[in-house]
GROMACS .gro file of N, CA, C and O in nm:
model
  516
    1UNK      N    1  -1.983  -1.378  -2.817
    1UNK     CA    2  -1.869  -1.298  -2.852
    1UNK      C    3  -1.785  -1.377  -2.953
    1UNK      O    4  -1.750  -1.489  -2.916
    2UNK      N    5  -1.753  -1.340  -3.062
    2UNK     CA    6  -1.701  -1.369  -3.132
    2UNK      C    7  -1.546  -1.406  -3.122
    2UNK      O    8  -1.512  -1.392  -3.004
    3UNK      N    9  -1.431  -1.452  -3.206
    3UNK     CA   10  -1.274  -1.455  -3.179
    3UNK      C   11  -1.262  -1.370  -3.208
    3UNK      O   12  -1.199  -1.315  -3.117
    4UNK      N   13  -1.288  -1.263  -3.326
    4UNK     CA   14  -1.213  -1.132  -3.344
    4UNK      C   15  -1.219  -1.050  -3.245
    4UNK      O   16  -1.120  -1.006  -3.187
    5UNK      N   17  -1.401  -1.006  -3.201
    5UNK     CA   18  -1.421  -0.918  -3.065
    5UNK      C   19  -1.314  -0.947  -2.954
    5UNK      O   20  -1.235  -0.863  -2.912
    6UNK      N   21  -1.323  -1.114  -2.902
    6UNK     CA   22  -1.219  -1.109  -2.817
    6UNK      C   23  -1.097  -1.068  -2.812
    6UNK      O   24  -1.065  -0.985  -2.727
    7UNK      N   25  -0.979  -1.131  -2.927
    7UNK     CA   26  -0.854  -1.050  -3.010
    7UNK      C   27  -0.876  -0.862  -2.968
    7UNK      O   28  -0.809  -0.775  -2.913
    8UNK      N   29  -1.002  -0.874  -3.031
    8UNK     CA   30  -0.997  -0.707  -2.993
    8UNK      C   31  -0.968  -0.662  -2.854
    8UNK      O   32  -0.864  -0.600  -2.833
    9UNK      N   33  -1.067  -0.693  -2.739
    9UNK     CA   34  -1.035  -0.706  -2.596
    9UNK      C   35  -0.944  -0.702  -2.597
    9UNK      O   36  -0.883  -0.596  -2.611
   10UNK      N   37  -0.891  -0.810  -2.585
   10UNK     CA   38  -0.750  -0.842  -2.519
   10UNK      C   39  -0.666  -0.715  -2.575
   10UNK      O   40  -0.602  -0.632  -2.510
   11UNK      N   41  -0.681  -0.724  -2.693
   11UNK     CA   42  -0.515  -0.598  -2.705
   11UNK      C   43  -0.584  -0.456  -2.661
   11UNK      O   44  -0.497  -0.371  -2.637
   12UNK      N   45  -0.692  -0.418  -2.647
   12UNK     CA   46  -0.755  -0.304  -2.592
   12UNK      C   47  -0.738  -0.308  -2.464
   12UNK      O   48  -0.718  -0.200  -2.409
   13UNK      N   49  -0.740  -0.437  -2.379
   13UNK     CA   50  -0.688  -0.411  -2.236
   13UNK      C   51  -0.552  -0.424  -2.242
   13UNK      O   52  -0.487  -0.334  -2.187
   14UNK      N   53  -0.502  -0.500  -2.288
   14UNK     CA   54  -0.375  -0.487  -2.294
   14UNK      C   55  -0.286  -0.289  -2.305
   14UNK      O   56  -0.222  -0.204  -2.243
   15UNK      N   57  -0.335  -0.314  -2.398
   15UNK     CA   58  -0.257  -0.144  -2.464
   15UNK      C   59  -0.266  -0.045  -2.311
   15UNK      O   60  -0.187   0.032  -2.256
   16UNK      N   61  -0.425  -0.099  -2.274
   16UNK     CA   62  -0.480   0.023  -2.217
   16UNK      C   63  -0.399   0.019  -2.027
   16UNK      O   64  -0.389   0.111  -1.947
   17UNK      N   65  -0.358  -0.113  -2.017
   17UNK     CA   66  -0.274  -0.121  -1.878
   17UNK      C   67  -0.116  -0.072  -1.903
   17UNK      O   68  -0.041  -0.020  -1.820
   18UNK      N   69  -0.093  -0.098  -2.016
   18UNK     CA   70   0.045  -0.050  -2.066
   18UNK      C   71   0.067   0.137  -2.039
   18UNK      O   72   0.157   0.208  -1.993
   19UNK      N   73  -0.090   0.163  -2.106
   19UNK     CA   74  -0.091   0.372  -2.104
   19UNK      C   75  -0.105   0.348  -1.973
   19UNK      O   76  -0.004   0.408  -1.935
   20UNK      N   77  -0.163   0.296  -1.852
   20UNK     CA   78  -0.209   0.323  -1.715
   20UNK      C   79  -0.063   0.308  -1.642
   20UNK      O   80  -0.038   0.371  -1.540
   21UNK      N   81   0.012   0.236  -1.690
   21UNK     CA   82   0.167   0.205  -1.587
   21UNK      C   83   0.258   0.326  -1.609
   21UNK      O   84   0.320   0.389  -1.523
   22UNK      N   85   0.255   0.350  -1.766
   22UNK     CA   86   0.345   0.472  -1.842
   22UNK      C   87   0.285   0.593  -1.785
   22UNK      O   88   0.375   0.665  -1.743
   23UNK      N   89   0.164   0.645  -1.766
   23UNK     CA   90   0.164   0.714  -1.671
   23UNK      C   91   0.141   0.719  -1.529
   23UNK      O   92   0.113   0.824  -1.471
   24UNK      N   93   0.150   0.627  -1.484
   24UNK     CA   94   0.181   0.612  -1.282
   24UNK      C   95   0.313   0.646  -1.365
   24UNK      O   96   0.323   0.767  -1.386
   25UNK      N   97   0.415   0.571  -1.416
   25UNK     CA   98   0.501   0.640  -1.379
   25UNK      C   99   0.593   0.764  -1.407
   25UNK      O  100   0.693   0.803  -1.347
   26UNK      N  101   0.515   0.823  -1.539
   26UNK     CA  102   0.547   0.933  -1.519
   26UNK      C  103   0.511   1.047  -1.440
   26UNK      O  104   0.572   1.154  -1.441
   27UNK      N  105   0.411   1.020  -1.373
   27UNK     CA  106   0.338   1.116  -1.265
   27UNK      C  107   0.438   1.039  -1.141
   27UNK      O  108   0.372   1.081  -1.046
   28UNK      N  109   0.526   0.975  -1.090
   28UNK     CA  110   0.572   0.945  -0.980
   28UNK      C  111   0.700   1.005  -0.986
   28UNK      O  112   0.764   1.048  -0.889
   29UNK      N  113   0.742   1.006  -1.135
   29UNK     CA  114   0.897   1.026  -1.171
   29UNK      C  115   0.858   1.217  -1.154
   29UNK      O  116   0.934   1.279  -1.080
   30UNK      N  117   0.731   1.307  -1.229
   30UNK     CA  118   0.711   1.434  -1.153
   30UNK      C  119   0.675   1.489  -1.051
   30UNK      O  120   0.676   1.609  -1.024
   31UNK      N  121   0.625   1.358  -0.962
   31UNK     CA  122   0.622   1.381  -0.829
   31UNK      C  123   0.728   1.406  -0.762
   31UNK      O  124   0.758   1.510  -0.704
   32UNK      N  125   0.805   1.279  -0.772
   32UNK     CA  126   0.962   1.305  -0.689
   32UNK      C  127   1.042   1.401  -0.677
   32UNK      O  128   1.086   1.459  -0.577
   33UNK      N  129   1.064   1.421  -0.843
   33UNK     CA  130   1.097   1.617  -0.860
   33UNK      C  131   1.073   1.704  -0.813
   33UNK      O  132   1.159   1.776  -0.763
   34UNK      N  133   0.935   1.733  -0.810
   34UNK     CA  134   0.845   1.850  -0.737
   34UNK      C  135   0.873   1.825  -0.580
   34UNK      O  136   0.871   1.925  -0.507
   35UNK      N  137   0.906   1.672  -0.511
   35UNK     CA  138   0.910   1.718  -0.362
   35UNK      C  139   1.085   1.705  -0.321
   35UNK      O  140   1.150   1.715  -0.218
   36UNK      N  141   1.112   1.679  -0.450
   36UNK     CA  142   1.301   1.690  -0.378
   36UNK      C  143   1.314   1.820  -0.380
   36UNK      O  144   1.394   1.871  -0.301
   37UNK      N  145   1.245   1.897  -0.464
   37UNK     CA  146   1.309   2.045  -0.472
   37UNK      C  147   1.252   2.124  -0.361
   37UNK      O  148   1.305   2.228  -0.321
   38UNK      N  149   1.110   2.060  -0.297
   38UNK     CA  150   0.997   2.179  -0.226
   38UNK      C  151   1.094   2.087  -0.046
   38UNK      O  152   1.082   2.159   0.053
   39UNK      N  153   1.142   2.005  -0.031
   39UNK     CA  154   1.123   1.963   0.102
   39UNK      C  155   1.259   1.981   0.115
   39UNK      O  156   1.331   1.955   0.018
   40UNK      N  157   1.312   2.025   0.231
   40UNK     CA  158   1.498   2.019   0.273
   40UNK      C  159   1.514   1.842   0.288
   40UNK      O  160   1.433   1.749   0.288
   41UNK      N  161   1.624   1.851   0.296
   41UNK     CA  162   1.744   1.701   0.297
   41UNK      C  163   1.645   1.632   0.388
   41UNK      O  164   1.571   1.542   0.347
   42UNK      N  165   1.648   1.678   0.520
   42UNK     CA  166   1.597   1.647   0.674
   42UNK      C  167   1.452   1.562   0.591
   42UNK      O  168   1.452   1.439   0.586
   43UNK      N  169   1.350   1.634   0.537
   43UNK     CA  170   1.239   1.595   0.551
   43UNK      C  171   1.253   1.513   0.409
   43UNK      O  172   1.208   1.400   0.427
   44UNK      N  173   1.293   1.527   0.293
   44UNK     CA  174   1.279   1.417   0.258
   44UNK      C  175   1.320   1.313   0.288
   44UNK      O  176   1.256   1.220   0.240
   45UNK      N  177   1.418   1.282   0.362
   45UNK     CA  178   1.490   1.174   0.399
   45UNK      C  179   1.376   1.112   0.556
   45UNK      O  180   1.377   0.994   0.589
   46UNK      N  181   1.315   1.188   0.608
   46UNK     CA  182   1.232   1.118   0.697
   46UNK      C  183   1.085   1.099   0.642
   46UNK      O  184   1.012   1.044   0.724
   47UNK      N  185   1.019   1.136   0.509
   47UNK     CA  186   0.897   1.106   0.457
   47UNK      C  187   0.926   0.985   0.362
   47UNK      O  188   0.837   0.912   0.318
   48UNK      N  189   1.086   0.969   0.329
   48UNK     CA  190   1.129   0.819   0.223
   48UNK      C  191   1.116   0.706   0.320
   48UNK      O  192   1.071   0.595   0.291
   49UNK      N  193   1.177   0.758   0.485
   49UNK     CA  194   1.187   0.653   0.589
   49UNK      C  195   1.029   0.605   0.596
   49UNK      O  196   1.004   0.486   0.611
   50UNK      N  197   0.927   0.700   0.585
   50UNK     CA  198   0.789   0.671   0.652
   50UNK      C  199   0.733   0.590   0.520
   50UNK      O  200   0.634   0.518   0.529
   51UNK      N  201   0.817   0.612   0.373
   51UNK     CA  202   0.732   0.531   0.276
   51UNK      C  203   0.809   0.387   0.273
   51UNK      O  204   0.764   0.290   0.211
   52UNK      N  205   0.934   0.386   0.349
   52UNK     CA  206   0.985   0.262   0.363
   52UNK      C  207   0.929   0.128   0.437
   52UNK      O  208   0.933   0.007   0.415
   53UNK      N  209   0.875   0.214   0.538
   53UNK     CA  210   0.781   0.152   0.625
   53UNK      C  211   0.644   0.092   0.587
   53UNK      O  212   0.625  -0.029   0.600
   54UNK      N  213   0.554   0.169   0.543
   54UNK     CA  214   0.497   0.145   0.461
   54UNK      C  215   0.529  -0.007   0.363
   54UNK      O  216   0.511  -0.126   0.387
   55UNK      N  217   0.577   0.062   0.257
   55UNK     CA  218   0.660  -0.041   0.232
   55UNK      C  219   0.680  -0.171   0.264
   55UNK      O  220   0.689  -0.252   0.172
   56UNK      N  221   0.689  -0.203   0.368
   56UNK     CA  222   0.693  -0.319   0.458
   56UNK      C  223   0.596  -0.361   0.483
   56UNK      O  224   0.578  -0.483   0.478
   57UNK      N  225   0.507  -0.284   0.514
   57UNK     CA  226   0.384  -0.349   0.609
   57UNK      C  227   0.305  -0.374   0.488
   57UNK      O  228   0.188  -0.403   0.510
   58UNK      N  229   0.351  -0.368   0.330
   58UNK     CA  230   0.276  -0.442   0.253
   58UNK      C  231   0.381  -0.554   0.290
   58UNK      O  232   0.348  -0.654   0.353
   59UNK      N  233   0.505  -0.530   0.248
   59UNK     CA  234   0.501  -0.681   0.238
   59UNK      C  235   0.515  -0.812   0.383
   59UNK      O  236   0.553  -0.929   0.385
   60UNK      N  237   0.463  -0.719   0.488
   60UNK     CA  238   0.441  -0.793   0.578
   60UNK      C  239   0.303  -0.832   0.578
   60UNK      O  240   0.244  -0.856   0.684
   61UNK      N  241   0.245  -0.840   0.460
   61UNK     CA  242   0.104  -0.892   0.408
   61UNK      C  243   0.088  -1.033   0.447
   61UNK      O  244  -0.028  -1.071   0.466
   62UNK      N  245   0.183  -1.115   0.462
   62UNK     CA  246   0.210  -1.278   0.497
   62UNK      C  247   0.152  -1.351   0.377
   62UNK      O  248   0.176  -1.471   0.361
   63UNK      N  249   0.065  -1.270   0.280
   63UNK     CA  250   0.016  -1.340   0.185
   63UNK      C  251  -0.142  -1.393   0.198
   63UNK      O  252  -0.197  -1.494   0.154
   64UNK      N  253  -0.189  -1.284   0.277
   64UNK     CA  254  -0.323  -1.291   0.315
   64UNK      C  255  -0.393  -1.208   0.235
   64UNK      O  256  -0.512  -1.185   0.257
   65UNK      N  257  -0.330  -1.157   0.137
   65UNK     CA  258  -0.430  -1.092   0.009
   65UNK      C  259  -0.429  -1.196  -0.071
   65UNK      O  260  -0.531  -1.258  -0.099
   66UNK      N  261  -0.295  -1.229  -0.124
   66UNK     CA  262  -0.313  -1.381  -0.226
   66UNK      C  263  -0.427  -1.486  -0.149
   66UNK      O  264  -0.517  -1.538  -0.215
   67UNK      N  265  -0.414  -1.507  -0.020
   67UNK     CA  266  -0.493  -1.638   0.030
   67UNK      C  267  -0.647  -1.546   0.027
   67UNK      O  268  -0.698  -1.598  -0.073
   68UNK      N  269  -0.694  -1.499   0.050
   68UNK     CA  270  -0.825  -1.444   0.034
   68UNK      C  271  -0.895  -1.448  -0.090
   68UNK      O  272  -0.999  -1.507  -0.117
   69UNK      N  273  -0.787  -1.342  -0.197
   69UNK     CA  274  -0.844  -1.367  -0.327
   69UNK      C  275  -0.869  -1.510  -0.378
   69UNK      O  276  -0.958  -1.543  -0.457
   70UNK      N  277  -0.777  -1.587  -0.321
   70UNK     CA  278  -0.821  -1.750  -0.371
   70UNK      C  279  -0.916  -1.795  -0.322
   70UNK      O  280  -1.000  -1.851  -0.393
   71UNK      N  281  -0.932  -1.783  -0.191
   71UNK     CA  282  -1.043  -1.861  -0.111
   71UNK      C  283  -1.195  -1.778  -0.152
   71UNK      O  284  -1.304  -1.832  -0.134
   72UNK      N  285  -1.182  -1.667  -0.198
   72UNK     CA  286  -1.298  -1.591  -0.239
   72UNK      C  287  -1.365  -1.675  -0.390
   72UNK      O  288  -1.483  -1.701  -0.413
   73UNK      N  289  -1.256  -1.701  -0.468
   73UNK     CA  290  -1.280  -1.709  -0.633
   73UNK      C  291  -1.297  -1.910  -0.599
   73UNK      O  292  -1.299  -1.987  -0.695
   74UNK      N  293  -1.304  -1.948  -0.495
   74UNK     CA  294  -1.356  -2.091  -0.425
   74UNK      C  295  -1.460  -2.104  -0.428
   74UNK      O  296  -1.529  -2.170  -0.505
   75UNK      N  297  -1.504  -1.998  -0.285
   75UNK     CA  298  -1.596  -2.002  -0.178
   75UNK      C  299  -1.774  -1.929  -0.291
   75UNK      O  300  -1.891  -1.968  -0.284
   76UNK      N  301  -1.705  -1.806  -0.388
   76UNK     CA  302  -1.838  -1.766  -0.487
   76UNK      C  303  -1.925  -1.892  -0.535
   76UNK      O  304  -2.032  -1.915  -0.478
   77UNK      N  305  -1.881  -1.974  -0.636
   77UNK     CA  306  -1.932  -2.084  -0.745
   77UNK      C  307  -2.034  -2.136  -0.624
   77UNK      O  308  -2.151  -2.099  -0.626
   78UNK      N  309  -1.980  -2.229  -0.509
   78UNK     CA  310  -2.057  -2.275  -0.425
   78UNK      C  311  -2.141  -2.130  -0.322
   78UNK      O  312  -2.235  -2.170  -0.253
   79UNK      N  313  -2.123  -2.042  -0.316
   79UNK     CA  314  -2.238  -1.978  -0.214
   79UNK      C  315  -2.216  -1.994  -0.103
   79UNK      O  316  -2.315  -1.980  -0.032
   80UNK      N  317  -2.098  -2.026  -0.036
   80UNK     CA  318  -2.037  -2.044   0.071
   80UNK      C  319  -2.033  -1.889   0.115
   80UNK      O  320  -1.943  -1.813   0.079
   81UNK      N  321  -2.127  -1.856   0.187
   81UNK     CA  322  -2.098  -1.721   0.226
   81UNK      C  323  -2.088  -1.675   0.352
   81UNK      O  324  -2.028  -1.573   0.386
   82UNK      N  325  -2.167  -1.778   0.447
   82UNK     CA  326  -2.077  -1.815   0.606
   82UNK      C  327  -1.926  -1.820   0.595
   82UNK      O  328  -1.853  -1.761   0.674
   83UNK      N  329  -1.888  -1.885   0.503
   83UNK     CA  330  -1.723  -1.933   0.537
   83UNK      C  331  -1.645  -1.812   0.485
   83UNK      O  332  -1.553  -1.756   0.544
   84UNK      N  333  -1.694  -1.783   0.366
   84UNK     CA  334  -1.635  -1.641   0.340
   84UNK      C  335  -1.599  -1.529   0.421
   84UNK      O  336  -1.493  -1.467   0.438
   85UNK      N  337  -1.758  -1.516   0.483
   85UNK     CA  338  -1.747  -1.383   0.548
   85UNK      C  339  -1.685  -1.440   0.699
   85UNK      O  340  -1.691  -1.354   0.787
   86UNK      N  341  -1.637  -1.550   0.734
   86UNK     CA  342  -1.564  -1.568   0.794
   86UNK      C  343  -1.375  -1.584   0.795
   86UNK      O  344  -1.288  -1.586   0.882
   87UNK      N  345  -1.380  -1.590   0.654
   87UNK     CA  346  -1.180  -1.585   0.659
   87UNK      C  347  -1.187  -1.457   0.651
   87UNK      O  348  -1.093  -1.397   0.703
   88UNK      N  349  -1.329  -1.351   0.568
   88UNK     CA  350  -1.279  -1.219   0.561
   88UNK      C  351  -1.277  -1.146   0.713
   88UNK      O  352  -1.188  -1.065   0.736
   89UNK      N  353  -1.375  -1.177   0.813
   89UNK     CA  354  -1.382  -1.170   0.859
   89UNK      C  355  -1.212  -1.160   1.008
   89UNK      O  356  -1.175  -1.091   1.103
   90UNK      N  357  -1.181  -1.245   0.953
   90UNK     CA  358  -1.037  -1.300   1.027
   90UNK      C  359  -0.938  -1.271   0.983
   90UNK      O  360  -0.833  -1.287   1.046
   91UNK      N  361  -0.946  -1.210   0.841
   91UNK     CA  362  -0.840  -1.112   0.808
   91UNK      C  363  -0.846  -0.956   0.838
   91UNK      O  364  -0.746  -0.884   0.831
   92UNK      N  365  -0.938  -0.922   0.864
   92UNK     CA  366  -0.997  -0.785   0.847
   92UNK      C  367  -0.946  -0.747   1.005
   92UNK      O  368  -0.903  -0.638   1.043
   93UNK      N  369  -0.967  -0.906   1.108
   93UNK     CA  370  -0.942  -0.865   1.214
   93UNK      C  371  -0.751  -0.830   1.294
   93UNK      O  372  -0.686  -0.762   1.374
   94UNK      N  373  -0.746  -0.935   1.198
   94UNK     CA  374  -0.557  -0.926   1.179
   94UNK      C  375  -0.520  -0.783   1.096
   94UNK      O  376  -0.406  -0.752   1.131
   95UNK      N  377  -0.553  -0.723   1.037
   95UNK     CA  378  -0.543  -0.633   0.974
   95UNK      C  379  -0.511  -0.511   1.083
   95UNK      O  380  -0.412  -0.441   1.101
   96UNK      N  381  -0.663  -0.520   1.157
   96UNK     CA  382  -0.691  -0.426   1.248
   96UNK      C  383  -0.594  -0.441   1.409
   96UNK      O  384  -0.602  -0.356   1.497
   97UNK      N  385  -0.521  -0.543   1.417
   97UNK     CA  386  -0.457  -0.596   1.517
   97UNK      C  387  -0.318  -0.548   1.493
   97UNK      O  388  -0.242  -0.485   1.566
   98UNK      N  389  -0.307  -0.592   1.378
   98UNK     CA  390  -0.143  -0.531   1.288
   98UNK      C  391  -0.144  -0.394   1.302
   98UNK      O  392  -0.044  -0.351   1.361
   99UNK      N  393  -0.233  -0.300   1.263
   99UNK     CA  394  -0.279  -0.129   1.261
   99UNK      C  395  -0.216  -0.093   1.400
   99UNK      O  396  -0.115  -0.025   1.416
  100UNK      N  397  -0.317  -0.171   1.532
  100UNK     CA  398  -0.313  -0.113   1.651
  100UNK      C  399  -0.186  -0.128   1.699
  100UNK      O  400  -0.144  -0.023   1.748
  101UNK      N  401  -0.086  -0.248   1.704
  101UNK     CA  402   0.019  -0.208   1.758
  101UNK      C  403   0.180  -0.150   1.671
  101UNK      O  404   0.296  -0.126   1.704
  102UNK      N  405   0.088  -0.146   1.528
  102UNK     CA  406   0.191  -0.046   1.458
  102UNK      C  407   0.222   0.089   1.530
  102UNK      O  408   0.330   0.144   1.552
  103UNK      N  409   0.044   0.142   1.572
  103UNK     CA  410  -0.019   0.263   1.639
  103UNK      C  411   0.112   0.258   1.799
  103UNK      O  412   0.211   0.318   1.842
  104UNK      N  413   0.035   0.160   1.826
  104UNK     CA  414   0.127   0.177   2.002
  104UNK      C  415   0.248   0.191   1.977
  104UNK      O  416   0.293   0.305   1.989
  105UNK      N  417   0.337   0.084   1.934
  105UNK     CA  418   0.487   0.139   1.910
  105UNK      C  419   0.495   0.240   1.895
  105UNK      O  420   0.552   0.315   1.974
  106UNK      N  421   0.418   0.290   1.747
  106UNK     CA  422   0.481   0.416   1.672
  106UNK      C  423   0.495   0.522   1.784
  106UNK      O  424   0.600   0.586   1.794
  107UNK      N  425   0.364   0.549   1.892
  107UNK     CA  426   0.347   0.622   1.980
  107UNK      C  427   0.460   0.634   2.117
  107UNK      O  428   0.511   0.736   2.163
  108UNK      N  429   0.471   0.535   2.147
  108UNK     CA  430   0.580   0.481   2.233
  108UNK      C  431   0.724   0.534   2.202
  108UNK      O  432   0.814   0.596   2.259
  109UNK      N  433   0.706   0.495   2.119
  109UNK     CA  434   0.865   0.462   1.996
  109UNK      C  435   0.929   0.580   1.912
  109UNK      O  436   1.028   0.578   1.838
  110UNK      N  437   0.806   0.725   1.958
  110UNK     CA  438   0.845   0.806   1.845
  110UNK      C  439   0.959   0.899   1.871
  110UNK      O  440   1.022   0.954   1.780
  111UNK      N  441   0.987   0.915   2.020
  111UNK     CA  442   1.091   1.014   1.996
  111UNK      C  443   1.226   0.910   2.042
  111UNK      O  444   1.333   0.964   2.070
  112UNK      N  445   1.220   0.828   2.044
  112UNK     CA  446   1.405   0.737   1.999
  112UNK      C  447   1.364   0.695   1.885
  112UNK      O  448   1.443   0.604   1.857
  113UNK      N  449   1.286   0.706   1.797
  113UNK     CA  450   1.316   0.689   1.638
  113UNK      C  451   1.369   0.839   1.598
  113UNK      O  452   1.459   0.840   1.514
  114UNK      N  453   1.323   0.971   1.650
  114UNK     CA  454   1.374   1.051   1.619
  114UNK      C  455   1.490   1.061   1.659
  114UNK      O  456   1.566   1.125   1.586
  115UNK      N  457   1.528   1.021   1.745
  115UNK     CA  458   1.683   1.032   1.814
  115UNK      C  459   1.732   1.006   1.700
  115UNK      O  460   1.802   1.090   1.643
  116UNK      N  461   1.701   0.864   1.632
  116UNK     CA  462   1.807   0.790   1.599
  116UNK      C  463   1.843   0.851   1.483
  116UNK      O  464   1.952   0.881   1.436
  117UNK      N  465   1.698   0.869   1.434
  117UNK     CA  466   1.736   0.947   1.304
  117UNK      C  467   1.803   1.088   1.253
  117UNK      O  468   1.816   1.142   1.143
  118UNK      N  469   1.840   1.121   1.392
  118UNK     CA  470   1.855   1.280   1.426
  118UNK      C  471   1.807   1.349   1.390
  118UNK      O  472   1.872   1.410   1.305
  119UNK      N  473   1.681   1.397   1.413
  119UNK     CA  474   1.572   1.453   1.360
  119UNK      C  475   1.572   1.591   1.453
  119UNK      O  476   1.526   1.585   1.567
  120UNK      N  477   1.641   1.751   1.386
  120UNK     CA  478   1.676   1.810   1.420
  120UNK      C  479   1.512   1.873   1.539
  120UNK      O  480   1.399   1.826   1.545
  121UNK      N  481   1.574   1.994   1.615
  121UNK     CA  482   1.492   2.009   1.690
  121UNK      C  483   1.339   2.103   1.654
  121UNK      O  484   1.235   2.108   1.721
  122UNK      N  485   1.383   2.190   1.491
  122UNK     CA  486   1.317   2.257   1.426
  122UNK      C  487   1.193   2.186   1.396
  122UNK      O  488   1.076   2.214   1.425
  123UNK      N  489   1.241   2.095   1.334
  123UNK     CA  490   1.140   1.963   1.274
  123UNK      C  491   1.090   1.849   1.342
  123UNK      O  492   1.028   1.765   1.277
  124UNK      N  493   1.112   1.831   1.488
  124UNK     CA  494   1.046   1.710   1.565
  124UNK      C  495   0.901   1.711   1.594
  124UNK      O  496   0.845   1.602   1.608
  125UNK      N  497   0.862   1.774   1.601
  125UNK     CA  498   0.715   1.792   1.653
  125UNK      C  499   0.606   1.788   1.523
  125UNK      O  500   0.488   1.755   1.528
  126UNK      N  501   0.674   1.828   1.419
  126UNK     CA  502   0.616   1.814   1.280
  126UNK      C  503   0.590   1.657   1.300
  126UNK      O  504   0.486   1.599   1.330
  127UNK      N  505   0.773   1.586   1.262
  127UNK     CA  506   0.791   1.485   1.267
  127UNK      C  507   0.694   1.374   1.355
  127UNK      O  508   0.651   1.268   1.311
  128UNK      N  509   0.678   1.416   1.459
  128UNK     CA  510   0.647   1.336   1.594
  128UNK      C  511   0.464   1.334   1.528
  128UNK      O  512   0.403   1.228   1.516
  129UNK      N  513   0.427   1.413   1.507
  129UNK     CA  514   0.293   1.434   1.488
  129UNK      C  515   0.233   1.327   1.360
  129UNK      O  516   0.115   1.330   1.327
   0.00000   0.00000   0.00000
């Protein structure tokens, strides 16, 4: 590959992540529109709470996507593929550990989160579900 080809690359990926962000976000900025107008007060304000959450539980990531991707771009060169499929292994299982008692709370937990949120009586069972 030549320096120009590369030069080329680069600003071809470049440009081309720049069009991919400009539209996420203009498709997020006509998303929002389309569901402030289609959902009452009540439900958008409890589907923002559920993306808040969300939300979190990325960044309650602890940084076990950063530590993986590193230990992966390690563990390739050498063929280390016991050890690999063992941190993946041990994340995948924390993953699935984090899931289940998100699950139990949520289940436990769901109608005094509705309390709290006053989550009228029209909409709880939607909600709850």
């Amino acid at each position: 590959m030549t320096q120009e080809n590369l030069g080329r690359r680069i600003w071809r990926n470049s440009a081309s992540g720049y069009v991919r962000n400009t539209l996420r976000l203009l498709l997020g900025v006509v998303s929002f529109r389309l569901l402030c107008t289609r959902l009452s007060t009540e439900e958008l304000g409890f589907y923002s709470l559920i993306w808040s959450f969300l939300g979190y539980g990325v960044l309650f990531d602890l940084g076990l996507g950063v530590a993986v991707k590193k230990r992966t771009a390690e563990l390739i060169p050498s063929k280390s593929w016991d050890q690999l499929g063992r941190i993946l292994s041990t994340v995948f299982f924390i993953n699935c550990v984090r899931g289940l008692i998100t699950i139990i709370i949520g289940n436990f937990a769901a109608d005094e989160l509705l309390d709290i949120i006053g989550a009228s009586s029209q909409h709880r069972e939607e909600f709850r579900s």
